[in-house]
Amino acid sequence: MARWCYLLLFIFIFSEVSCNVLPNEMCINYYRTGEDFDLKQLEGIWYAVYYWPPIREQRHSCAVVDFKRSSPPDGCNDRVDSDATFLKASYTNSTGKKIDLYYYGDEEVKHQMRDCNRVSDYIFVDVDDGYVMGINCSNGGRGILLARALPTNEEVEAIVEDIDIMTGRKGSPNCKLP
């Protein structure tokens, strides 16, 4: 009887570790392109025009995300590689609150930092001229399509149709597009 208890305990512990680690690694392996993305490409204004999965509340206008070169937030310097490219992304959420996110890294898998203790694995994919897709692998592969200029709904749908790795995933614009 004791052996069964130890075996069940071992299975429980092993499965708990797998559940916490495996989905993140699976996401990274699935979306990985083999090409490093240069974060400097994101500097400037971008519009958040499409989300996978859809966000429930649709905004009246698309979120405007301003990416600027930065350094880590106060108190976080010792947690990141000082040589890595670092960007601050600022936007106003649907409730009117200003949000700052930080992205850093020079290899394919980047990191998204909300604060010193909340860091996510993140992949950016250059989808088309003026479009970049971001995938948060620490949040179940939640995706966002960013556009350099505000596109029409038809333009976004055409871009989304051509993103093979998102085929079969439900998504939608989160704002009214022209």
PDB file of C-alpha atoms in Angstrom:
ATOM      1  CA  MET A   1       0.000   0.000   0.000  1.00  0.00           C
ATOM      2  CA  ALA A   2       2.798   2.454   0.883  1.00  0.00           C
ATOM      3  CA  ARG A   3       4.464   1.873  -2.503  1.00  0.00           C
ATOM      4  CA  TRP A   4       1.248   2.894  -4.266  1.00  0.00           C
ATOM      5  CA  CYS A   5       1.072   6.067  -2.213  1.00  0.00           C
ATOM      6  CA  TYR A   6       4.639   6.952  -3.151  1.00  0.00           C
ATOM      7  CA  LEU A   7       3.949   6.141  -6.788  1.00  0.00           C
ATOM      8  CA  LEU A   8       0.813   8.324  -6.801  1.00  0.00           C
ATOM      9  CA  LEU A   9       2.697  11.128  -5.058  1.00  0.00           C
ATOM     10  CA  PHE A  10       5.489  10.870  -7.655  1.00  0.00           C
ATOM     11  CA  ILE A  11       2.976  10.971 -10.530  1.00  0.00           C
ATOM     12  CA  PHE A  12       1.197  13.966  -8.978  1.00  0.00           C
ATOM     13  CA  ILE A  13       4.441  15.899  -8.499  1.00  0.00           C
ATOM     14  CA  PHE A  14       5.726  14.990 -11.966  1.00  0.00           C
ATOM     15  CA  SER A  15       2.452  15.934 -13.670  1.00  0.00           C
ATOM     16  CA  GLU A  16       2.337  19.237 -11.748  1.00  0.00           C
ATOM     17  CA  VAL A  17       5.803  20.163 -13.039  1.00  0.00           C
ATOM     18  CA  SER A  18       4.879  19.159 -16.573  1.00  0.00           C
ATOM     19  CA  CYS A  19       1.726  21.252 -16.556  1.00  0.00           C
ATOM     20  CA  ASN A  20       3.617  24.366 -15.533  1.00  0.00           C
ATOM     21  CA  VAL A  21       6.546  24.009 -17.924  1.00  0.00           C
ATOM     22  CA  LEU A  22       5.348  22.081 -20.935  1.00  0.00           C
ATOM     23  CA  PRO A  23       2.703  24.449 -22.374  1.00  0.00           C
ATOM     24  CA  ASN A  24       5.148  27.382 -22.443  1.00  0.00           C
ATOM     25  CA  GLU A  25       7.819  25.340 -24.220  1.00  0.00           C
ATOM     26  CA  MET A  26       5.244  23.888 -26.622  1.00  0.00           C
ATOM     27  CA  CYS A  27       4.070  27.399 -27.496  1.00  0.00           C
ATOM     28  CA  ILE A  28       7.624  28.625 -28.091  1.00  0.00           C
ATOM     29  CA  ASN A  29       8.426  25.606 -30.260  1.00  0.00           C
ATOM     30  CA  TYR A  30       5.195  25.994 -32.235  1.00  0.00           C
ATOM     31  CA  TYR A  31       5.578  29.713 -33.031  1.00  0.00           C
ATOM     32  CA  ARG A  32       9.355  29.801 -33.351  1.00  0.00           C
ATOM     33  CA  THR A  33      10.469  30.837 -36.851  1.00  0.00           C
ATOM     34  CA  GLY A  34      14.216  30.379 -36.479  1.00  0.00           C
ATOM     35  CA  GLU A  35      14.822  34.075 -37.115  1.00  0.00           C
ATOM     36  CA  ASP A  36      15.777  36.612 -34.480  1.00  0.00           C
ATOM     37  CA  PHE A  37      13.460  39.625 -34.416  1.00  0.00           C
ATOM     38  CA  ASP A  38      15.098  43.020 -33.955  1.00  0.00           C
ATOM     39  CA  LEU A  39      13.046  44.931 -31.393  1.00  0.00           C
ATOM     40  CA  LYS A  40      14.284  48.195 -32.883  1.00  0.00           C
ATOM     41  CA  GLN A  41      11.819  47.544 -35.747  1.00  0.00           C
ATOM     42  CA  LEU A  42       9.009  48.311 -33.302  1.00  0.00           C
ATOM     43  CA  GLU A  43      10.152  51.809 -32.372  1.00  0.00           C
ATOM     44  CA  GLY A  44       7.366  54.298 -32.984  1.00  0.00           C
ATOM     45  CA  ILE A  45       3.582  54.161 -33.061  1.00  0.00           C
ATOM     46  CA  TRP A  46       1.665  50.934 -33.772  1.00  0.00           C
ATOM     47  CA  TYR A  47      -2.049  50.097 -33.691  1.00  0.00           C
ATOM     48  CA  ALA A  48      -3.327  46.951 -31.964  1.00  0.00           C
ATOM     49  CA  VAL A  49      -5.818  45.760 -34.585  1.00  0.00           C
ATOM     50  CA  TYR A  50      -6.495  42.042 -34.042  1.00  0.00           C
ATOM     51  CA  TYR A  51      -6.395  39.545 -31.155  1.00  0.00           C
ATOM     52  CA  TRP A  52      -6.310  35.756 -30.816  1.00  0.00           C
ATOM     53  CA  PRO A  53      -8.503  34.768 -29.006  1.00  0.00           C
ATOM     54  CA  PRO A  54     -10.915  37.685 -29.338  1.00  0.00           C
ATOM     55  CA  ILE A  55     -11.210  40.154 -26.493  1.00  0.00           C
ATOM     56  CA  ARG A  56     -14.785  40.433 -25.249  1.00  0.00           C
ATOM     57  CA  GLU A  57     -15.158  44.195 -25.090  1.00  0.00           C
ATOM     58  CA  GLN A  58     -14.601  45.949 -28.378  1.00  0.00           C
ATOM     59  CA  ARG A  59     -13.045  49.417 -28.195  1.00  0.00           C
ATOM     60  CA  HIS A  60     -14.338  52.414 -30.134  1.00  0.00           C
ATOM     61  CA  SER A  61     -10.847  53.010 -31.488  1.00  0.00           C
ATOM     62  CA  CYS A  62      -7.773  50.824 -31.755  1.00  0.00           C
ATOM     63  CA  ALA A  63      -5.217  50.957 -28.972  1.00  0.00           C
ATOM     64  CA  VAL A  64      -2.233  53.071 -29.952  1.00  0.00           C
ATOM     65  CA  VAL A  65       1.002  51.545 -28.683  1.00  0.00           C
ATOM     66  CA  ASP A  66       4.071  53.779 -28.507  1.00  0.00           C
ATOM     67  CA  PHE A  67       7.335  51.799 -28.483  1.00  0.00           C
ATOM     68  CA  LYS A  68      10.420  53.718 -27.311  1.00  0.00           C
ATOM     69  CA  ARG A  69      13.948  52.669 -26.427  1.00  0.00           C
ATOM     70  CA  SER A  70      14.268  52.431 -22.705  1.00  0.00           C
ATOM     71  CA  SER A  71      16.054  50.865 -19.831  1.00  0.00           C
ATOM     72  CA  PRO A  72      14.548  48.448 -17.309  1.00  0.00           C
ATOM     73  CA  PRO A  73      12.041  49.839 -14.797  1.00  0.00           C
ATOM     74  CA  ASP A  74      13.516  51.067 -11.521  1.00  0.00           C
ATOM     75  CA  GLY A  75      14.772  48.227  -9.381  1.00  0.00           C
ATOM     76  CA  CYS A  76      14.847  45.653 -12.209  1.00  0.00           C
ATOM     77  CA  ASN A  77      18.353  46.257 -13.618  1.00  0.00           C
ATOM     78  CA  ASP A  78      19.826  43.225 -11.882  1.00  0.00           C
ATOM     79  CA  ARG A  79      17.222  40.912 -13.444  1.00  0.00           C
ATOM     80  CA  VAL A  80      17.983  41.555 -17.126  1.00  0.00           C
ATOM     81  CA  ASP A  81      20.990  41.380 -19.438  1.00  0.00           C
ATOM     82  CA  SER A  82      22.349  44.919 -19.588  1.00  0.00           C
ATOM     83  CA  ASP A  83      23.388  44.501 -23.237  1.00  0.00           C
ATOM     84  CA  ALA A  84      19.919  43.479 -24.449  1.00  0.00           C
ATOM     85  CA  THR A  85      17.756  45.783 -26.548  1.00  0.00           C
ATOM     86  CA  PHE A  86      15.071  47.206 -24.275  1.00  0.00           C
ATOM     87  CA  LEU A  87      11.805  48.894 -25.361  1.00  0.00           C
ATOM     88  CA  LYS A  88       9.005  50.453 -23.363  1.00  0.00           C
ATOM     89  CA  ALA A  89       5.533  50.043 -24.866  1.00  0.00           C
ATOM     90  CA  SER A  90       2.942  52.511 -23.575  1.00  0.00           C
ATOM     91  CA  TYR A  91      -0.781  52.488 -24.281  1.00  0.00           C
ATOM     92  CA  THR A  92      -4.070  53.386 -22.635  1.00  0.00           C
ATOM     93  CA  ASN A  93      -6.279  50.391 -21.814  1.00  0.00           C
ATOM     94  CA  SER A  94     -10.054  50.253 -22.340  1.00  0.00           C
ATOM     95  CA  THR A  95     -10.688  51.690 -18.853  1.00  0.00           C
ATOM     96  CA  GLY A  96      -8.497  54.724 -19.518  1.00  0.00           C
ATOM     97  CA  LYS A  97      -5.505  53.561 -17.460  1.00  0.00           C
ATOM     98  CA  LYS A  98      -2.005  54.136 -18.875  1.00  0.00           C
ATOM     99  CA  ILE A  99      -0.096  50.857 -19.134  1.00  0.00           C
ATOM    100  CA  ASP A 100       3.649  50.439 -19.597  1.00  0.00           C
ATOM    101  CA  LEU A 101       5.110  47.120 -20.712  1.00  0.00           C
ATOM    102  CA  TYR A 102       8.769  46.452 -21.340  1.00  0.00           C
ATOM    103  CA  TYR A 103      10.210  44.132 -23.972  1.00  0.00           C
ATOM    104  CA  TYR A 104      13.791  42.999 -24.089  1.00  0.00           C
ATOM    105  CA  GLY A 105      16.029  40.425 -25.678  1.00  0.00           C
ATOM    106  CA  ASP A 106      18.163  40.016 -28.773  1.00  0.00           C
ATOM    107  CA  GLU A 107      17.340  36.428 -29.701  1.00  0.00           C
ATOM    108  CA  GLU A 108      14.125  35.070 -31.161  1.00  0.00           C
ATOM    109  CA  VAL A 109      12.300  34.570 -27.855  1.00  0.00           C
ATOM    110  CA  LYS A 110      11.919  37.927 -26.135  1.00  0.00           C
ATOM    111  CA  HIS A 111      10.663  38.789 -22.689  1.00  0.00           C
ATOM    112  CA  GLN A 112       7.714  40.964 -21.770  1.00  0.00           C
ATOM    113  CA  MET A 113       8.065  42.604 -18.365  1.00  0.00           C
ATOM    114  CA  ARG A 114       5.069  44.067 -16.544  1.00  0.00           C
ATOM    115  CA  ASP A 115       7.125  44.610 -13.408  1.00  0.00           C
ATOM    116  CA  CYS A 116      10.261  43.055 -11.953  1.00  0.00           C
ATOM    117  CA  ASN A 117       8.380  39.935 -10.837  1.00  0.00           C
ATOM    118  CA  ARG A 118       6.127  39.391 -13.871  1.00  0.00           C
ATOM    119  CA  VAL A 119       8.143  38.405 -16.922  1.00  0.00           C
ATOM    120  CA  SER A 120       6.645  36.475 -19.846  1.00  0.00           C
ATOM    121  CA  ASP A 121       8.177  34.698 -22.838  1.00  0.00           C
ATOM    122  CA  TYR A 122       7.192  36.547 -25.987  1.00  0.00           C
ATOM    123  CA  ILE A 123       7.743  36.014 -29.697  1.00  0.00           C
ATOM    124  CA  PHE A 124       7.419  38.667 -32.401  1.00  0.00           C
ATOM    125  CA  VAL A 125       6.895  37.633 -36.018  1.00  0.00           C
ATOM    126  CA  ASP A 126       7.257  40.039 -38.936  1.00  0.00           C
ATOM    127  CA  VAL A 127       4.076  39.139 -40.823  1.00  0.00           C
ATOM    128  CA  ASP A 128       3.995  41.582 -43.730  1.00  0.00           C
ATOM    129  CA  ASP A 129       5.197  45.053 -44.590  1.00  0.00           C
ATOM    130  CA  GLY A 130       3.878  47.213 -41.741  1.00  0.00           C
ATOM    131  CA  TYR A 131       2.448  44.301 -39.699  1.00  0.00           C
ATOM    132  CA  VAL A 132       3.968  42.449 -36.750  1.00  0.00           C
ATOM    133  CA  MET A 133       2.373  39.700 -34.691  1.00  0.00           C
ATOM    134  CA  GLY A 134       3.205  39.291 -31.014  1.00  0.00           C
ATOM    135  CA  ILE A 135       2.604  36.004 -29.192  1.00  0.00           C
ATOM    136  CA  ASN A 136       2.649  35.720 -25.412  1.00  0.00           C
ATOM    137  CA  CYS A 137       3.740  32.144 -24.749  1.00  0.00           C
ATOM    138  CA  SER A 138       3.392  32.604 -21.002  1.00  0.00           C
ATOM    139  CA  ASN A 139      -0.295  33.378 -21.530  1.00  0.00           C
ATOM    140  CA  GLY A 140      -1.362  30.354 -23.580  1.00  0.00           C
ATOM    141  CA  GLY A 141      -0.216  31.745 -26.925  1.00  0.00           C
ATOM    142  CA  ARG A 142      -2.411  34.852 -26.842  1.00  0.00           C
ATOM    143  CA  GLY A 143      -1.671  36.752 -30.036  1.00  0.00           C
ATOM    144  CA  ILE A 144      -1.919  40.350 -31.151  1.00  0.00           C
ATOM    145  CA  LEU A 145      -1.527  41.855 -34.602  1.00  0.00           C
ATOM    146  CA  LEU A 146       0.088  45.287 -34.683  1.00  0.00           C
ATOM    147  CA  ALA A 147      -0.154  47.583 -37.704  1.00  0.00           C
ATOM    148  CA  ARG A 148       2.149  50.531 -38.415  1.00  0.00           C
ATOM    149  CA  ALA A 149      -0.761  52.491 -39.954  1.00  0.00           C
ATOM    150  CA  LEU A 150      -4.451  52.133 -39.186  1.00  0.00           C
ATOM    151  CA  PRO A 151      -5.757  49.652 -41.788  1.00  0.00           C
ATOM    152  CA  THR A 152      -9.245  48.919 -43.061  1.00  0.00           C
ATOM    153  CA  ASN A 153     -11.136  45.851 -41.875  1.00  0.00           C
ATOM    154  CA  GLU A 154     -10.609  44.249 -45.308  1.00  0.00           C
ATOM    155  CA  GLU A 155      -6.837  44.812 -45.115  1.00  0.00           C
ATOM    156  CA  VAL A 156      -6.646  43.215 -41.671  1.00  0.00           C
ATOM    157  CA  GLU A 157      -8.748  40.217 -42.751  1.00  0.00           C
ATOM    158  CA  ALA A 158      -6.466  39.690 -45.775  1.00  0.00           C
ATOM    159  CA  ILE A 159      -3.354  39.796 -43.572  1.00  0.00           C
ATOM    160  CA  VAL A 160      -4.881  37.444 -40.974  1.00  0.00           C
ATOM    161  CA  GLU A 161      -5.888  34.960 -43.699  1.00  0.00           C
ATOM    162  CA  ASP A 162      -2.254  34.717 -44.786  1.00  0.00           C
ATOM    163  CA  ILE A 163      -0.896  33.916 -41.304  1.00  0.00           C
ATOM    164  CA  ASP A 164      -0.658  30.134 -41.589  1.00  0.00           C
ATOM    165  CA  ILE A 165       0.306  29.506 -37.973  1.00  0.00           C
ATOM    166  CA  MET A 166      -2.920  31.137 -36.790  1.00  0.00           C
ATOM    167  CA  THR A 167      -5.193  29.131 -39.109  1.00  0.00           C
ATOM    168  CA  GLY A 168      -7.996  27.562 -37.126  1.00  0.00           C
ATOM    169  CA  ARG A 169      -7.612  29.914 -34.163  1.00  0.00           C
ATOM    170  CA  LYS A 170     -10.538  32.180 -33.429  1.00  0.00           C
ATOM    171  CA  GLY A 171      -9.665  35.861 -33.428  1.00  0.00           C
ATOM    172  CA  SER A 172     -11.154  39.250 -34.231  1.00  0.00           C
ATOM    173  CA  PRO A 173     -10.420  42.954 -34.384  1.00  0.00           C
ATOM    174  CA  ASN A 174     -10.799  44.668 -31.028  1.00  0.00           C
ATOM    175  CA  CYS A 175     -11.737  48.038 -32.461  1.00  0.00           C
ATOM    176  CA  LYS A 176     -13.785  49.596 -35.208  1.00  0.00           C
ATOM    177  CA  LEU A 177     -11.680  49.692 -38.352  1.00  0.00           C
ATOM    178  CA  PRO A 178     -12.383  51.975 -41.321  1.00  0.00           C
TER     179      PRO A 178
END
